[in-house]
Amino acid sequence: MQELGRLEDLPEAYRAALTEQNLVPLWPSLRAVLPPGKPIPRTRPICWPYQGLRSLLLQAGELTPIEKAERRVLVLANPGHGLEKMQASATIYLGMQLLLPGEWAPAHRHTPNAVRMIVEGDGAYTTVEGEKCPMSRGDLILTPTGLWHEHGHDGDQPVVWLDVLDLPLVYYMEASYVTEGKAQTVTSEANDQAYQRGGVVPTPMFNRAGQPFPMLRYPWVDVRAVLEALALSQPDIEAVQVAYVNPETGADCQKILGFSALMLRPGERLQLPARSCAMVFHQIEGGADVSLEGHQFSLAEADTCCIPGYTPVTLANRSKDHAAFVFIADDAPLQKKLGLYEVRT
Ligand code: 1HN
């Protein structure tokens, strides 16, 4: 590839004249913005083990009352982007949130989309547009763009969950903002039973729901049961994986980030080809090794890691006797809409 002229090759006075008129020569930066073959990611492979994080999060519970935090969160920040940017990848924000018994995180709505993957504890709930969604370990709860949401806790133990948002992208687009609100009136219990079976959907008086987000809570007991059934009924399937979708349309459950649950059968090693999207892995149950060039993470229950795009990765269940379950988040839905999605085999 032809080496291009550098900024220093240009006379000082010429560079000053360019700056004066807010102009910049392209050629000294062309290779940086268009590297050959594949992007140069800022996103580094990083692992956030839960145990260390958990004690600091519980300490935050003592140091900062909920009224002074609104959302008591430690952000899982990727140093490749700079910790202050609060990014796990170019598009993905991750945070671990703590809610203590009796606490309330007030209602608001915002433009970024969020999901919550419940990590530990019982008795907390999120109310999303009046729908009260109980939180249990492994549940996935959506709070899509523009929907009111608040968190409460009637139990007696700390509750912790992983927040996954498309905040870095929405912020970059200068489209990120919040609206504060009053406590919501609960109008319904979580609608998590209406779409229990694939292939059939409710049609009260012949009408489909037609809402953009008909299902807000995906209980882990149900997702786990589907994975077990899939493994049992299709022993030759390449990967025992299910995507969280809109049950009315079959499309990804949110527009920007995609979510799936993967079961690694006892002793299974799964080689994933390089895909253009960065990925987040969060261990729901069991233990898995995540290996990529130059890195290996041993995920234990509740650990979270991220890897950059265009990177082949191998996932291996460390147990020969028990299945391992991994929650995966990526920005494949966004990349597909933009025509940027690639799989390199
Ligand atoms: C947010 O609204 C929540 O509602 C958590 O629990 C984390 C991070 C950035 C922006 C909004 C929540 C958030 C957030």
Short mmCIF file of C-alpha atoms and ligand atoms in Angstrom, two decimals:
data_model
loop_
_atom_site.label_atom_id
_atom_site.label_comp_id
_atom_site.label_asym_id
_atom_site.label_seq_id
_atom_site.Cartn_x
_atom_site.Cartn_y
_atom_site.Cartn_z
CA MET A 1 0.00 0.00 0.00
CA GLN A 2 1.32 3.40 -1.01
CA GLU A 3 2.72 5.41 1.90
CA LEU A 4 1.05 8.79 2.04
CA GLY A 5 2.36 12.25 2.86
CA ARG A 6 2.53 13.22 6.56
CA LEU A 7 1.38 16.40 8.22
CA GLU A 8 5.01 17.23 9.07
CA ASP A 9 5.85 17.15 5.35
CA LEU A 10 3.80 20.31 4.85
CA PRO A 11 5.26 23.78 5.46
CA GLU A 12 4.40 25.23 8.86
CA ALA A 13 2.85 28.34 7.34
CA TYR A 14 0.60 26.25 5.05
CA ARG A 15 -0.63 24.18 8.00
CA ALA A 16 -1.33 27.34 9.97
CA ALA A 17 -3.30 28.76 7.01
CA LEU A 18 -5.38 25.58 6.85
CA THR A 19 -6.11 25.68 10.59
CA GLU A 20 -7.04 29.35 10.33
CA GLN A 21 -9.84 28.41 7.92
CA ASN A 22 -10.90 25.22 9.76
CA LEU A 23 -9.50 22.99 7.04
CA VAL A 24 -7.64 19.70 7.39
CA PRO A 25 -5.73 17.69 4.75
CA LEU A 26 -7.14 14.18 4.37
CA TRP A 27 -4.06 12.25 3.23
CA PRO A 28 -2.11 12.27 6.55
CA SER A 29 -5.14 10.65 8.26
CA LEU A 30 -6.56 8.54 5.43
CA ARG A 31 -4.94 5.25 6.53
CA ALA A 32 -6.13 5.75 10.11
CA VAL A 33 -9.79 6.16 9.14
CA LEU A 34 -9.63 3.51 6.40
CA PRO A 35 -7.19 0.84 7.58
CA PRO A 36 -6.59 -2.03 5.16
CA GLY A 37 -8.56 -5.26 5.59
CA LYS A 38 -10.21 -4.67 8.93
CA PRO A 39 -10.87 -1.88 11.41
CA ILE A 40 -8.44 -1.00 14.21
CA PRO A 41 -10.72 -1.26 17.24
CA ARG A 42 -10.46 0.84 20.35
CA THR A 43 -12.49 -1.88 22.07
CA ARG A 44 -10.10 -4.14 23.98
CA PRO A 45 -10.88 -7.65 25.16
CA ILE A 46 -11.70 -7.01 28.84
CA CYS A 47 -13.16 -9.14 31.62
CA TRP A 48 -14.99 -7.86 34.70
CA PRO A 49 -15.08 -10.67 37.30
CA TYR A 50 -18.17 -10.31 39.47
CA GLN A 51 -16.70 -11.01 42.89
CA GLY A 52 -14.39 -7.97 42.99
CA LEU A 53 -17.02 -5.75 41.46
CA ARG A 54 -19.73 -6.98 43.86
CA SER A 55 -17.95 -5.91 47.03
CA LEU A 56 -17.33 -2.43 45.59
CA LEU A 57 -20.97 -2.19 44.51
CA LEU A 58 -22.19 -3.17 48.00
CA GLN A 59 -19.80 -0.53 49.40
CA ALA A 60 -21.45 2.03 47.11
CA GLY A 61 -24.70 0.99 48.83
CA GLU A 62 -23.22 2.24 52.11
CA LEU A 63 -21.42 5.28 50.71
CA THR A 64 -24.14 6.73 48.48
CA PRO A 65 -27.85 6.78 49.33
CA ILE A 66 -30.16 6.07 46.38
CA GLU A 67 -31.47 9.65 46.48
CA LYS A 68 -27.93 10.85 45.72
CA ALA A 69 -27.45 8.39 42.88
CA GLU A 70 -30.87 7.94 41.24
CA ARG A 71 -29.33 4.82 39.70
CA ARG A 72 -26.58 3.25 41.84
CA VAL A 73 -24.36 1.82 39.14
CA LEU A 74 -20.73 0.89 38.64
CA VAL A 75 -20.01 1.17 34.94
CA LEU A 76 -18.01 -1.61 33.25
CA ALA A 77 -15.74 0.68 31.27
CA ASN A 78 -13.34 -0.46 28.55
CA PRO A 79 -9.95 1.27 29.00
CA GLY A 80 -9.46 1.12 25.23
CA HIS A 81 -12.11 3.80 24.90
CA GLY A 82 -10.92 5.71 28.01
CA LEU A 83 -12.66 4.89 31.31
CA GLU A 84 -14.42 8.26 31.42
CA LYS A 85 -16.26 7.45 28.18
CA MET A 86 -18.21 4.70 30.00
CA GLN A 87 -18.17 2.40 26.98
CA ALA A 88 -17.72 -1.38 26.82
CA SER A 89 -17.56 -1.15 23.02
CA ALA A 90 -18.25 1.49 20.37
CA THR A 91 -22.01 1.10 20.84
CA ILE A 92 -22.50 -0.83 24.09
CA TYR A 93 -22.71 0.53 27.64
CA LEU A 94 -22.59 -1.95 30.54
CA GLY A 95 -23.27 -1.21 34.20
CA MET A 96 -23.95 -3.22 37.35
CA GLN A 97 -26.78 -1.68 39.32
CA LEU A 98 -27.55 -2.20 43.02
CA LEU A 99 -30.96 -1.70 44.62
CA LEU A 100 -31.30 -2.30 48.37
CA PRO A 101 -34.48 -3.43 50.17
CA GLY A 102 -37.01 -0.62 50.40
CA GLU A 103 -35.23 1.60 47.88
CA TRP A 104 -36.89 3.20 44.89
CA ALA A 105 -35.18 4.44 41.71
CA PRO A 106 -37.54 7.10 40.34
CA ALA A 107 -39.42 7.06 37.04
CA HIS A 108 -37.86 8.47 33.92
CA ARG A 109 -37.72 7.79 30.22
CA HIS A 110 -34.94 8.38 27.76
CA THR A 111 -33.90 7.94 24.17
CA PRO A 112 -31.26 5.18 24.64
CA ASN A 113 -32.65 1.63 24.79
CA ALA A 114 -31.89 -0.45 27.87
CA VAL A 115 -32.17 -4.08 28.90
CA ARG A 116 -31.54 -5.57 32.32
CA MET A 117 -30.12 -9.03 32.96
CA ILE A 118 -30.79 -9.91 36.60
CA VAL A 119 -27.67 -11.15 38.41
CA GLU A 120 -28.71 -11.81 42.00
CA GLY A 121 -31.44 -11.29 44.58
CA ASP A 122 -35.22 -11.44 44.63
CA GLY A 123 -38.05 -9.09 45.42
CA ALA A 124 -37.14 -6.16 43.17
CA TYR A 125 -39.20 -5.14 40.16
CA THR A 126 -39.10 -2.71 37.27
CA THR A 127 -42.28 -1.03 36.18
CA VAL A 128 -42.16 -0.31 32.44
CA GLU A 129 -45.07 1.76 31.03
CA GLY A 130 -47.27 0.58 33.90
CA GLU A 131 -46.32 -3.09 33.51
CA LYS A 132 -44.78 -4.48 36.71
CA CYS A 133 -41.92 -6.85 35.86
CA PRO A 134 -40.55 -8.91 38.75
CA MET A 135 -36.79 -9.45 38.68
CA SER A 136 -35.30 -12.91 39.23
CA ARG A 137 -31.84 -14.15 38.37
CA GLY A 138 -31.34 -14.61 34.63
CA ASP A 139 -34.51 -12.73 33.61
CA LEU A 140 -34.18 -10.25 30.75
CA ILE A 141 -36.30 -7.10 31.02
CA LEU A 142 -36.54 -4.54 28.23
CA THR A 143 -36.90 -0.80 28.67
CA PRO A 144 -36.93 0.34 25.06
CA THR A 145 -36.50 3.92 23.92
CA GLY A 146 -39.11 6.35 25.22
CA LEU A 147 -40.82 4.02 27.72
CA TRP A 148 -41.27 5.11 31.35
CA HIS A 149 -39.42 2.96 33.84
CA GLU A 150 -38.63 2.87 37.57
CA HIS A 151 -37.30 0.26 39.97
CA GLY A 152 -38.60 -0.78 43.40
CA HIS A 153 -37.64 -3.44 45.93
CA ASP A 154 -39.97 -5.24 48.38
CA GLY A 155 -37.51 -8.01 49.30
CA ASP A 156 -34.92 -8.27 52.05
CA GLN A 157 -31.64 -8.87 50.18
CA PRO A 158 -29.63 -6.66 47.83
CA VAL A 159 -30.63 -7.03 44.18
CA VAL A 160 -28.05 -6.58 41.43
CA TRP A 161 -28.55 -6.50 37.69
CA LEU A 162 -26.52 -5.85 34.55
CA ASP A 163 -27.73 -2.89 32.49
CA VAL A 164 -26.98 -3.06 28.75
CA LEU A 165 -27.67 0.13 26.79
CA ASP A 166 -26.93 1.51 23.34
CA LEU A 167 -26.01 4.76 25.10
CA PRO A 168 -22.57 5.27 23.45
CA LEU A 169 -24.18 5.24 20.01
CA VAL A 170 -27.18 7.40 20.92
CA TYR A 171 -24.90 9.85 22.76
CA TYR A 172 -22.50 10.00 19.78
CA MET A 173 -25.50 10.82 17.60
CA GLU A 174 -26.30 13.76 19.93
CA ALA A 175 -29.69 12.16 20.47
CA SER A 176 -29.38 11.16 24.15
CA TYR A 177 -31.65 12.83 26.72
CA VAL A 178 -33.95 12.01 29.66
CA THR A 179 -37.38 13.15 30.84
CA GLU A 180 -38.16 12.84 34.55
CA GLY A 181 -41.59 11.72 35.72
CA LYS A 182 -43.84 10.88 38.63
CA ALA A 183 -44.24 7.39 40.11
CA GLN A 184 -46.22 5.27 37.65
CA THR A 185 -49.51 3.62 38.43
CA VAL A 186 -49.16 -0.10 37.92
CA THR A 187 -51.73 -1.07 35.27
CA SER A 188 -50.77 -4.70 34.65
CA GLU A 189 -48.58 -7.57 35.69
CA ALA A 190 -45.73 -8.54 33.34
CA ASN A 191 -47.11 -9.95 30.11
CA ASP A 192 -44.59 -12.80 30.07
CA GLN A 193 -47.00 -15.73 29.61
CA ALA A 194 -48.88 -14.59 26.49
CA TYR A 195 -46.10 -15.70 24.14
CA GLN A 196 -45.11 -18.92 25.88
CA ARG A 197 -45.06 -21.04 22.71
CA GLY A 198 -43.40 -20.16 19.43
CA GLY A 199 -45.69 -20.38 16.42
CA VAL A 200 -48.83 -19.05 18.09
CA VAL A 201 -49.62 -15.55 19.35
CA PRO A 202 -52.68 -14.12 21.08
CA THR A 203 -55.32 -12.69 18.72
CA PRO A 204 -58.10 -11.36 20.97
CA MET A 205 -61.06 -10.67 18.62
CA PHE A 206 -58.84 -11.51 15.65
CA ASN A 207 -56.40 -8.66 16.30
CA ARG A 208 -52.64 -9.03 16.81
CA ALA A 209 -51.08 -6.76 19.42
CA GLY A 210 -49.20 -4.74 16.82
CA GLN A 211 -47.15 -2.99 19.52
CA PRO A 212 -43.49 -2.36 18.89
CA PHE A 213 -42.58 -4.06 22.21
CA PRO A 214 -45.30 -6.63 23.04
CA MET A 215 -43.06 -8.55 25.47
CA LEU A 216 -40.97 -6.76 28.08
CA ARG A 217 -39.98 -9.59 30.42
CA TYR A 218 -38.31 -12.83 29.30
CA PRO A 219 -38.22 -15.09 32.38
CA TRP A 220 -35.05 -17.18 32.70
CA VAL A 221 -37.00 -20.32 33.71
CA ASP A 222 -38.68 -20.26 30.29
CA VAL A 223 -35.58 -19.42 28.25
CA ARG A 224 -33.58 -22.09 30.07
CA ALA A 225 -36.33 -24.66 29.47
CA VAL A 226 -36.32 -23.84 25.72
CA LEU A 227 -32.54 -24.29 25.57
CA GLU A 228 -32.76 -27.65 27.38
CA ALA A 229 -35.55 -28.79 25.08
CA LEU A 230 -33.61 -27.68 21.99
CA ALA A 231 -30.50 -29.57 23.13
CA LEU A 232 -32.57 -32.67 23.79
CA SER A 233 -34.66 -32.63 20.62
CA GLN A 234 -31.91 -31.53 18.20
CA PRO A 235 -28.70 -33.17 19.42
CA ASP A 236 -26.94 -32.37 16.11
CA ILE A 237 -27.64 -28.63 16.18
CA GLU A 238 -24.42 -26.56 15.78
CA ALA A 239 -25.12 -24.24 18.68
CA VAL A 240 -27.87 -24.40 21.28
CA GLN A 241 -28.68 -20.71 21.10
CA VAL A 242 -31.87 -18.67 21.14
CA ALA A 243 -32.37 -15.02 20.25
CA TYR A 244 -34.59 -12.68 22.27
CA VAL A 245 -37.11 -11.50 19.70
CA ASN A 246 -40.35 -9.60 19.36
CA PRO A 247 -42.77 -12.56 19.45
CA GLU A 248 -45.24 -10.78 17.14
CA THR A 249 -42.75 -10.26 14.31
CA GLY A 250 -39.77 -12.53 15.02
CA ALA A 251 -37.48 -9.51 14.62
CA ASP A 252 -34.74 -8.69 17.14
CA CYS A 253 -36.38 -7.46 20.36
CA GLN A 254 -34.67 -4.07 20.06
CA LYS A 255 -33.53 -2.07 17.05
CA ILE A 256 -29.88 -1.42 17.83
CA LEU A 257 -28.54 -4.13 20.14
CA GLY A 258 -29.24 -7.87 19.85
CA PHE A 259 -29.49 -10.38 22.69
CA SER A 260 -29.27 -14.15 22.85
CA ALA A 261 -28.82 -16.98 25.32
CA LEU A 262 -26.43 -19.82 24.60
CA MET A 263 -26.28 -23.22 26.25
CA LEU A 264 -22.88 -24.91 26.18
CA ARG A 265 -23.53 -28.60 26.58
CA PRO A 266 -21.31 -30.51 29.05
CA GLY A 267 -17.75 -30.44 27.70
CA GLU A 268 -18.78 -28.48 24.58
CA ARG A 269 -16.28 -26.26 22.71
CA LEU A 270 -17.86 -23.84 20.28
CA GLN A 271 -15.83 -21.94 17.68
CA LEU A 272 -17.48 -18.70 16.62
CA PRO A 273 -16.28 -17.18 13.35
CA ALA A 274 -15.10 -13.57 13.25
CA ARG A 275 -18.12 -11.29 12.93
CA SER A 276 -18.05 -7.55 12.37
CA CYS A 277 -19.86 -6.79 15.64
CA ALA A 278 -18.26 -6.55 19.07
CA MET A 279 -19.73 -8.96 21.60
CA VAL A 280 -20.47 -9.09 25.32
CA PHE A 281 -20.62 -12.40 27.18
CA HIS A 282 -22.21 -12.66 30.61
CA GLN A 283 -22.22 -15.96 32.47
CA ILE A 284 -25.69 -16.84 33.76
CA GLU A 285 -24.88 -20.34 35.05
CA GLY A 286 -21.82 -22.57 35.14
CA GLY A 287 -18.34 -21.69 33.91
CA ALA A 288 -17.01 -21.03 30.41
CA ASP A 289 -13.62 -20.21 28.94
CA VAL A 290 -13.62 -17.45 26.33
CA SER A 291 -10.52 -17.65 24.11
CA LEU A 292 -9.36 -15.31 21.40
CA GLU A 293 -5.96 -14.43 19.99
CA GLY A 294 -3.77 -13.33 22.90
CA HIS A 295 -6.47 -13.58 25.57
CA GLN A 296 -8.32 -16.13 27.62
CA PHE A 297 -11.03 -15.32 30.15
CA SER A 298 -12.35 -17.91 32.58
CA LEU A 299 -15.90 -16.80 33.21
CA ALA A 300 -17.48 -17.87 36.49
CA GLU A 301 -21.10 -17.25 37.33
CA ALA A 302 -22.05 -13.54 36.94
CA ASP A 303 -18.75 -12.58 35.24
CA THR A 304 -18.91 -10.37 32.17
CA CYS A 305 -16.44 -9.81 29.32
CA CYS A 306 -16.36 -8.07 25.97
CA ILE A 307 -14.42 -8.69 22.78
CA PRO A 308 -13.95 -6.45 19.74
CA GLY A 309 -15.50 -7.16 16.35
CA TYR A 310 -13.76 -9.05 13.51
CA THR A 311 -12.35 -11.50 16.07
CA PRO A 312 -12.80 -15.27 16.05
CA VAL A 313 -13.58 -16.59 19.52
CA THR A 314 -13.93 -20.01 21.13
CA LEU A 315 -16.29 -20.70 24.01
CA ALA A 316 -15.73 -23.82 26.08
CA ASN A 317 -17.78 -25.26 28.90
CA ARG A 318 -15.35 -26.07 31.73
CA SER A 319 -17.63 -28.76 33.13
CA LYS A 320 -17.93 -32.26 31.67
CA ASP A 321 -21.08 -32.87 33.72
CA HIS A 322 -23.18 -29.72 33.66
CA ALA A 323 -24.43 -27.32 31.01
CA ALA A 324 -23.20 -23.70 31.08
CA PHE A 325 -25.42 -20.77 30.09
CA VAL A 326 -24.16 -17.52 28.59
CA PHE A 327 -26.02 -14.31 27.82
CA ILE A 328 -24.73 -12.55 24.69
CA ALA A 329 -25.21 -8.95 23.61
CA ASP A 330 -23.97 -7.43 20.35
CA ASP A 331 -24.80 -4.68 17.88
CA ALA A 332 -25.58 -7.02 14.98
CA PRO A 333 -29.13 -5.61 14.52
CA LEU A 334 -27.69 -2.13 13.95
CA GLN A 335 -24.92 -3.38 11.65
CA LYS A 336 -27.43 -5.40 9.59
CA LYS A 337 -29.71 -2.39 9.15
CA LEU A 338 -26.73 -0.34 8.00
CA GLY A 339 -25.46 -3.05 5.64
CA LEU A 340 -22.18 -3.35 7.59
CA TYR A 341 -22.63 -6.82 9.07
CA GLU A 342 -20.07 -9.45 8.02
CA VAL A 343 -19.22 -12.99 9.01
CA ARG A 344 -15.71 -14.11 8.02
CA THR A 345 -15.39 -17.87 7.85
C1 1HN B 1 -30.76 4.22 33.20
O1 1HN B 1 -31.91 4.83 32.93
C2 1HN B 1 -30.75 3.15 34.08
O2 1HN B 1 -33.09 3.19 34.43
C3 1HN B 1 -29.57 2.51 34.34
O3 1HN B 1 -31.93 1.84 35.60
C4 1HN B 1 -28.39 2.88 33.76
C5 1HN B 1 -27.20 4.39 32.31
C6 1HN B 1 -27.17 5.44 31.49
C7 1HN B 1 -28.33 6.12 31.17
C8 1HN B 1 -29.54 5.72 31.72
C9 1HN B 1 -32.02 2.70 34.74
C10 1HN B 1 -28.37 3.98 32.89
C11 1HN B 1 -29.57 4.64 32.59
#
